[in-house]
């Protein structure tokens, strides 16, 4: 995973609740066997509507997505975070995220920040009014702030994720260092559990 | 001494390899199910980093999401599907993972074949790169969906770092009235909790109604747990579970069976164990249900009508309902029974088991599909298909005008040629009515198998309680 650098960027206000991963990336694009190149299919169906915010050129360079509650619900497809990341988003801010989606984002270095609906409403209104207005997301301090410093909020992040993000650690590599504990666990694991190969 | 524990905590603690700081636990994974869509990138990255699959014998693969359900022996229409399936074959060969391929009668939807083969057992931790892995919880396993990076993590280490989830008990007491089934139970639960209500939780389903369900019914309930936002939902194993499992290919035999039974019987929630959240509902209050919107919580009883956005309590809610109705092309106040349909889909990991097909066939027997309807039955596995054919269910369906297909996910997600055309309206036994889920512009109403069958005959929704 690459290291997470602090983000200074403008926001794309996607003000909808319960956005599912079928909308983020429709199933027909899941046939690709690569991990990259999903950005151009992000919100593919909604993008056909000329008024959809992703078509608004003022937000073309946005690196922060302001989303509604339960963002990323539905399918476990990691293609959804891949598409968001490939499109250029580094941080997603929402009142809540779906569980599997949240884990998937953490695995690829896409930061998910939970703020209150009220705070998000404020940021949405601000970026609707001033599309170029920027926010600063600082993972070290765990803060989201407006560039002028008039708004600053702390957010929670679990220490493991924070460390992995800041140091760009490979989670599989870290687990493999625990080989001793894993083998020890396997020693005392029930013999009765099923095996797919004799 | 240990305090009272829920079954969720018991299984979790049994699989704890290590607790790392920051609340993330390293869990051992007993069974990893793999399919063609969410695995190629994981295998690729294994190859690039020169890693091996740690325990191929705890891993099994099948092809389900994009395989055609007709004409499989002919060249497939979609070269990308061919490539994805071929990639899985190569990966299974290279990494030594057993595969139920298209020509194997055990092939089928990953969440149908696990229990069918007896690979899914009480007390196991089970993962799959698919959100409906919660299905396996019906047998008392802790089972949840994961993404591709996590698939790779499990392949390489047989473990997964996970944050401990909160626990929720959902109790359904009393009994179900005639015409009401497991699908209606879970649609009601989702309607009550909301699509985000289960986020951060693992659910244990309890109560007489749950106990009285068949194994297939329990799988339907656990399957849609993710539609309420919870990754995993389970039911403590009991005699229904044990008699379902006995004699299945991967289940222990002889004295090992007896030993397993002893272990499994201990898998219950201790009296007085604490849940972070509790919901309950009465079986008698549940009616056959139909979704009208674009998320699975948007449902009403079949006797009801389309809600009015103006009745919503908040603007956000009103906008959401309005959006759903616009997409679904429905007007407030329309009676559900007046909604005409174009397509019927009986299938998916929610409702494609032999019991589901029997329930639907019973409604269809001796009748014909309405002339404006195209209806399709897609069994959950090759073995379900064989069983149904032995019982003559295929004839009941085909005589009535249904198409009878080979096993796979099919029109549940529209990755293979089985899709809705733009604007088509479908009564479907699957689990998601998201915009475009069954094909771009398609409109999905989720229902139980008998409700789908009855709708196929009538051409519109009907209250199955009024059928003789
Ligand atoms: S049947 Fe549908 S929900 Fe189930 S695994 Fe297949 S695509 Fe997913």
PDB file of C-alpha atoms in Angstrom, chain A residues 5-180:
ATOM      1  CA  UNK A   5      -0.064  11.915   2.463  1.00  0.00           C
ATOM      2  CA  UNK A   6      -2.190  14.688   3.872  1.00  0.00           C
ATOM      3  CA  UNK A   7      -4.832  15.810   1.409  1.00  0.00           C
ATOM      4  CA  UNK A   8      -5.569  19.381   0.461  1.00  0.00           C
ATOM      5  CA  UNK A   9      -8.304  19.396  -2.103  1.00  0.00           C
ATOM      6  CA  UNK A  10     -11.808  20.377  -3.064  1.00  0.00           C
ATOM      7  CA  UNK A  11     -14.891  18.294  -2.377  1.00  0.00           C
ATOM      8  CA  UNK A  12     -17.518  16.690  -4.544  1.00  0.00           C
ATOM      9  CA  UNK A  13     -20.859  16.862  -2.720  1.00  0.00           C
ATOM     10  CA  UNK A  14     -22.785  13.653  -3.462  1.00  0.00           C
ATOM     11  CA  UNK A  15     -25.690  14.256  -1.222  1.00  0.00           C
ATOM     12  CA  UNK A  16     -27.455  10.873  -1.231  1.00  0.00           C
ATOM     13  CA  UNK A  17     -28.013   8.237   1.452  1.00  0.00           C
ATOM     14  CA  UNK A  18     -27.624   4.464   1.028  1.00  0.00           C
ATOM     15  CA  UNK A  19     -25.559   4.619  -2.141  1.00  0.00           C
ATOM     16  CA  UNK A  20     -24.900   0.978  -3.026  1.00  0.00           C
ATOM     17  CA  UNK A  21     -21.864  -0.474  -4.750  1.00  0.00           C
ATOM     18  CA  UNK A  22     -23.972  -1.433  -7.786  1.00  0.00           C
ATOM     19  CA  UNK A  23     -24.294   2.327  -8.405  1.00  0.00           C
ATOM     20  CA  UNK A  24     -20.636   3.040  -7.689  1.00  0.00           C
ATOM     21  CA  UNK A  25     -19.642   0.427 -10.250  1.00  0.00           C
ATOM     22  CA  UNK A  26     -22.247  -1.651 -12.130  1.00  0.00           C
ATOM     23  CA  UNK A  27     -21.767  -5.428 -12.362  1.00  0.00           C
ATOM     24  CA  UNK A  28     -20.995  -5.435 -16.065  1.00  0.00           C
ATOM     25  CA  UNK A  29     -17.571  -3.934 -15.339  1.00  0.00           C
ATOM     26  CA  UNK A  30     -16.652  -6.640 -12.855  1.00  0.00           C
ATOM     27  CA  UNK A  31     -15.570  -8.972 -15.612  1.00  0.00           C
ATOM     28  CA  UNK A  32     -12.225  -7.272 -15.943  1.00  0.00           C
ATOM     29  CA  UNK A  33      -9.426  -9.198 -14.308  1.00  0.00           C
ATOM     30  CA  UNK A  34      -7.235  -6.142 -13.668  1.00  0.00           C
ATOM     31  CA  UNK A  35      -7.195  -4.002 -10.566  1.00  0.00           C
ATOM     32  CA  UNK A  36      -6.789  -0.652 -12.305  1.00  0.00           C
ATOM     33  CA  UNK A  37      -8.735   1.384 -14.816  1.00  0.00           C
ATOM     34  CA  UNK A  38     -12.127   1.309 -13.065  1.00  0.00           C
ATOM     35  CA  UNK A  39     -12.256   5.109 -12.607  1.00  0.00           C
ATOM     36  CA  UNK A  40     -13.843   5.793 -15.954  1.00  0.00           C
ATOM     37  CA  UNK A  41     -16.792   3.559 -15.023  1.00  0.00           C
ATOM     38  CA  UNK A  42     -17.441   5.250 -11.671  1.00  0.00           C
ATOM     39  CA  UNK A  43     -21.184   5.921 -11.209  1.00  0.00           C
ATOM     40  CA  UNK A  44     -21.557   4.814 -14.802  1.00  0.00           C
ATOM     41  CA  UNK A  45     -25.356   4.813 -14.915  1.00  0.00           C
ATOM     42  CA  UNK A  46     -25.922   8.031 -12.995  1.00  0.00           C
ATOM     43  CA  UNK A  47     -23.290   9.697 -15.152  1.00  0.00           C
ATOM     44  CA  UNK A  48     -25.579   9.304 -18.161  1.00  0.00           C
ATOM     45  CA  UNK A  49     -27.690  12.046 -16.600  1.00  0.00           C
ATOM     46  CA  UNK A  50     -26.085  15.335 -17.721  1.00  0.00           C
ATOM     47  CA  UNK A  51     -27.070  16.983 -14.433  1.00  0.00           C
ATOM     48  CA  UNK A  52     -25.315  14.405 -12.302  1.00  0.00           C
ATOM     49  CA  UNK A  53     -22.671  16.116 -10.204  1.00  0.00           C
ATOM     50  CA  UNK A  54     -19.829  14.008 -11.564  1.00  0.00           C
ATOM     51  CA  UNK A  55     -20.450  15.749 -14.898  1.00  0.00           C
ATOM     52  CA  UNK A  56     -20.007  19.186 -13.366  1.00  0.00           C
ATOM     53  CA  UNK A  57     -16.563  20.329 -14.492  1.00  0.00           C
ATOM     54  CA  UNK A  58     -16.161  22.562 -11.442  1.00  0.00           C
ATOM     55  CA  UNK A  59     -15.675  19.409  -9.373  1.00  0.00           C
ATOM     56  CA  UNK A  60     -13.468  17.594 -11.843  1.00  0.00           C
ATOM     57  CA  UNK A  61     -10.390  17.829  -9.648  1.00  0.00           C
ATOM     58  CA  UNK A  62     -12.128  16.898  -6.369  1.00  0.00           C
ATOM     59  CA  UNK A  63     -10.127  14.541  -4.164  1.00  0.00           C
ATOM     60  CA  UNK A  64     -12.620  14.416  -1.292  1.00  0.00           C
ATOM     61  CA  UNK A  65     -16.085  12.878  -1.665  1.00  0.00           C
ATOM     62  CA  UNK A  66     -18.876  14.080   0.643  1.00  0.00           C
ATOM     63  CA  UNK A  67     -21.371  11.245   0.839  1.00  0.00           C
ATOM     64  CA  UNK A  68     -24.600  10.342   2.642  1.00  0.00           C
ATOM     65  CA  UNK A  69     -25.116   7.746   5.353  1.00  0.00           C
ATOM     66  CA  UNK A  70     -24.528   4.010   4.785  1.00  0.00           C
ATOM     67  CA  UNK A  71     -22.320   4.772   1.813  1.00  0.00           C
ATOM     68  CA  UNK A  72     -21.097   1.685  -0.070  1.00  0.00           C
ATOM     69  CA  UNK A  73     -23.847  -0.697   1.019  1.00  0.00           C
ATOM     70  CA  UNK A  74     -24.638  -3.882  -0.874  1.00  0.00           C
ATOM     71  CA  UNK A  75     -22.136  -6.027  -2.705  1.00  0.00           C
ATOM     72  CA  UNK A  76     -18.635  -6.680  -1.342  1.00  0.00           C
ATOM     73  CA  UNK A  77     -17.001  -5.751  -4.667  1.00  0.00           C
ATOM     74  CA  UNK A  78     -13.680  -4.046  -4.005  1.00  0.00           C
ATOM     75  CA  UNK A  79     -14.069  -2.686  -7.519  1.00  0.00           C
ATOM     76  CA  UNK A  80     -16.106   0.102  -5.883  1.00  0.00           C
ATOM     77  CA  UNK A  81     -13.209   1.538  -3.833  1.00  0.00           C
ATOM     78  CA  UNK A  82     -10.891   0.823  -6.789  1.00  0.00           C
ATOM     79  CA  UNK A  83     -13.108   2.940  -9.022  1.00  0.00           C
ATOM     80  CA  UNK A  84     -13.286   5.797  -6.499  1.00  0.00           C
ATOM     81  CA  UNK A  85      -9.552   5.747  -5.999  1.00  0.00           C
ATOM     82  CA  UNK A  86      -8.758   5.447  -9.666  1.00  0.00           C
ATOM     83  CA  UNK A  87     -11.043   8.390 -10.367  1.00  0.00           C
ATOM     84  CA  UNK A  88      -8.939  10.518  -8.027  1.00  0.00           C
ATOM     85  CA  UNK A  89     -10.589  10.414  -4.617  1.00  0.00           C
ATOM     86  CA  UNK A  90      -8.250  10.104  -1.626  1.00  0.00           C
ATOM     87  CA  UNK A  91     -10.746  10.677   1.177  1.00  0.00           C
ATOM     88  CA  UNK A  92     -14.427   9.802   1.579  1.00  0.00           C
ATOM     89  CA  UNK A  93     -16.440  11.637   4.224  1.00  0.00           C
ATOM     90  CA  UNK A  94     -19.863  10.336   5.310  1.00  0.00           C
ATOM     91  CA  UNK A  95     -22.018  10.015   8.447  1.00  0.00           C
ATOM     92  CA  UNK A  96     -21.576   6.215   8.159  1.00  0.00           C
ATOM     93  CA  UNK A  97     -20.146   3.609   5.801  1.00  0.00           C
ATOM     94  CA  UNK A  98     -21.183   0.031   5.067  1.00  0.00           C
ATOM     95  CA  UNK A  99     -18.986  -2.477   6.921  1.00  0.00           C
ATOM     96  CA  UNK A 100     -17.453  -4.446   4.056  1.00  0.00           C
ATOM     97  CA  UNK A 101     -16.901  -1.298   2.014  1.00  0.00           C
ATOM     98  CA  UNK A 102     -15.087   0.283   4.960  1.00  0.00           C
ATOM     99  CA  UNK A 103     -12.675  -2.652   5.234  1.00  0.00           C
ATOM    100  CA  UNK A 104     -12.097  -2.651   1.490  1.00  0.00           C
ATOM    101  CA  UNK A 105     -11.180   1.037   1.548  1.00  0.00           C
ATOM    102  CA  UNK A 106      -8.795   0.495   4.454  1.00  0.00           C
ATOM    103  CA  UNK A 107      -7.015  -2.226   2.498  1.00  0.00           C
ATOM    104  CA  UNK A 108      -6.263   0.031  -0.457  1.00  0.00           C
ATOM    105  CA  UNK A 109      -5.361   3.231   1.341  1.00  0.00           C
ATOM    106  CA  UNK A 110      -8.575   5.119   0.629  1.00  0.00           C
ATOM    107  CA  UNK A 111      -9.330   7.038   3.826  1.00  0.00           C
ATOM    108  CA  UNK A 112     -12.887   6.942   5.185  1.00  0.00           C
ATOM    109  CA  UNK A 113     -13.804   9.683   7.635  1.00  0.00           C
ATOM    110  CA  UNK A 114     -16.985   9.673   9.689  1.00  0.00           C
ATOM    111  CA  UNK A 115     -18.382  13.113  10.548  1.00  0.00           C
ATOM    112  CA  UNK A 116     -21.825  14.068  11.814  1.00  0.00           C
ATOM    113  CA  UNK A 117     -24.592  14.718   9.294  1.00  0.00           C
ATOM    114  CA  UNK A 118     -24.626  18.316  10.466  1.00  0.00           C
ATOM    115  CA  UNK A 119     -20.937  18.804   9.710  1.00  0.00           C
ATOM    116  CA  UNK A 120     -21.335  17.173   6.338  1.00  0.00           C
ATOM    117  CA  UNK A 121     -24.342  19.346   5.542  1.00  0.00           C
ATOM    118  CA  UNK A 122     -22.140  22.329   6.277  1.00  0.00           C
ATOM    119  CA  UNK A 123     -19.349  21.107   3.999  1.00  0.00           C
ATOM    120  CA  UNK A 124     -21.834  20.207   1.269  1.00  0.00           C
ATOM    121  CA  UNK A 125     -23.415  23.671   1.371  1.00  0.00           C
ATOM    122  CA  UNK A 126     -19.973  25.229   1.288  1.00  0.00           C
ATOM    123  CA  UNK A 127     -18.750  23.300  -1.700  1.00  0.00           C
ATOM    124  CA  UNK A 128     -22.019  23.789  -3.550  1.00  0.00           C
ATOM    125  CA  UNK A 129     -21.555  27.498  -3.110  1.00  0.00           C
ATOM    126  CA  UNK A 130     -17.810  27.592  -3.675  1.00  0.00           C
ATOM    127  CA  UNK A 131     -16.807  24.503  -5.657  1.00  0.00           C
ATOM    128  CA  UNK A 132     -13.140  25.409  -5.464  1.00  0.00           C
ATOM    129  CA  UNK A 133     -13.073  25.754  -1.683  1.00  0.00           C
ATOM    130  CA  UNK A 134     -10.644  23.271  -0.206  1.00  0.00           C
ATOM    131  CA  UNK A 135     -10.468  21.116   2.874  1.00  0.00           C
ATOM    132  CA  UNK A 136      -7.361  19.827   4.566  1.00  0.00           C
ATOM    133  CA  UNK A 137      -7.405  16.235   5.780  1.00  0.00           C
ATOM    134  CA  UNK A 138      -4.620  15.483   8.212  1.00  0.00           C
ATOM    135  CA  UNK A 139      -4.406  11.841   9.241  1.00  0.00           C
ATOM    136  CA  UNK A 140      -1.643  12.361  11.762  1.00  0.00           C
ATOM    137  CA  UNK A 141      -3.785  14.816  13.736  1.00  0.00           C
ATOM    138  CA  UNK A 142      -7.006  13.086  12.688  1.00  0.00           C
ATOM    139  CA  UNK A 143      -8.620  16.329  11.582  1.00  0.00           C
ATOM    140  CA  UNK A 144     -10.655  17.693   8.714  1.00  0.00           C
ATOM    141  CA  UNK A 145     -10.484  21.468   8.349  1.00  0.00           C
ATOM    142  CA  UNK A 146     -11.452  24.132   5.875  1.00  0.00           C
ATOM    143  CA  UNK A 147      -8.478  25.879   4.330  1.00  0.00           C
ATOM    144  CA  UNK A 148      -9.270  29.132   6.150  1.00  0.00           C
ATOM    145  CA  UNK A 149      -9.323  27.275   9.459  1.00  0.00           C
ATOM    146  CA  UNK A 150     -12.875  28.400  10.312  1.00  0.00           C
ATOM    147  CA  UNK A 151     -14.061  24.775  10.544  1.00  0.00           C
ATOM    148  CA  UNK A 152     -12.055  22.027  12.151  1.00  0.00           C
ATOM    149  CA  UNK A 153     -13.255  18.603  13.244  1.00  0.00           C
ATOM    150  CA  UNK A 154     -11.532  15.640  14.825  1.00  0.00           C
ATOM    151  CA  UNK A 155     -12.282  12.143  13.491  1.00  0.00           C
ATOM    152  CA  UNK A 156     -11.692   8.638  14.845  1.00  0.00           C
ATOM    153  CA  UNK A 157      -9.549   6.059  13.149  1.00  0.00           C
ATOM    154  CA  UNK A 158      -8.427   2.738  14.539  1.00  0.00           C
ATOM    155  CA  UNK A 159      -4.724   2.711  15.425  1.00  0.00           C
ATOM    156  CA  UNK A 160      -3.867  -0.229  13.144  1.00  0.00           C
ATOM    157  CA  UNK A 161      -5.381   1.435  10.100  1.00  0.00           C
ATOM    158  CA  UNK A 162      -3.718   4.725  10.936  1.00  0.00           C
ATOM    159  CA  UNK A 163      -0.310   3.109  11.240  1.00  0.00           C
ATOM    160  CA  UNK A 164      -0.761   1.120   8.015  1.00  0.00           C
ATOM    161  CA  UNK A 165      -1.838   4.254   6.140  1.00  0.00           C
ATOM    162  CA  UNK A 166       0.900   6.525   7.459  1.00  0.00           C
ATOM    163  CA  UNK A 167       3.658   4.011   6.947  1.00  0.00           C
ATOM    164  CA  UNK A 168       2.248   2.414   3.793  1.00  0.00           C
ATOM    165  CA  UNK A 169       2.395  -1.037   5.378  1.00  0.00           C
ATOM    166  CA  UNK A 170       1.353  -4.262   3.694  1.00  0.00           C
ATOM    167  CA  UNK A 171      -1.205  -5.919   5.918  1.00  0.00           C
ATOM    168  CA  UNK A 172      -0.467  -9.425   4.575  1.00  0.00           C
ATOM    169  CA  UNK A 173       3.240  -8.962   5.268  1.00  0.00           C
ATOM    170  CA  UNK A 174       2.422  -7.918   8.829  1.00  0.00           C
ATOM    171  CA  UNK A 175       0.256 -10.986   9.392  1.00  0.00           C
ATOM    172  CA  UNK A 176       2.907 -13.280   7.934  1.00  0.00           C
ATOM    173  CA  UNK A 177       5.244 -12.060  10.664  1.00  0.00           C
ATOM    174  CA  UNK A 178       2.865 -13.756  13.095  1.00  0.00           C
ATOM    175  CA  UNK A 179       3.610 -17.159  11.565  1.00  0.00           C
ATOM    176  CA  UNK A 180       4.451 -18.561  15.006  1.00  0.00           C
TER     177      UNK A 180
END
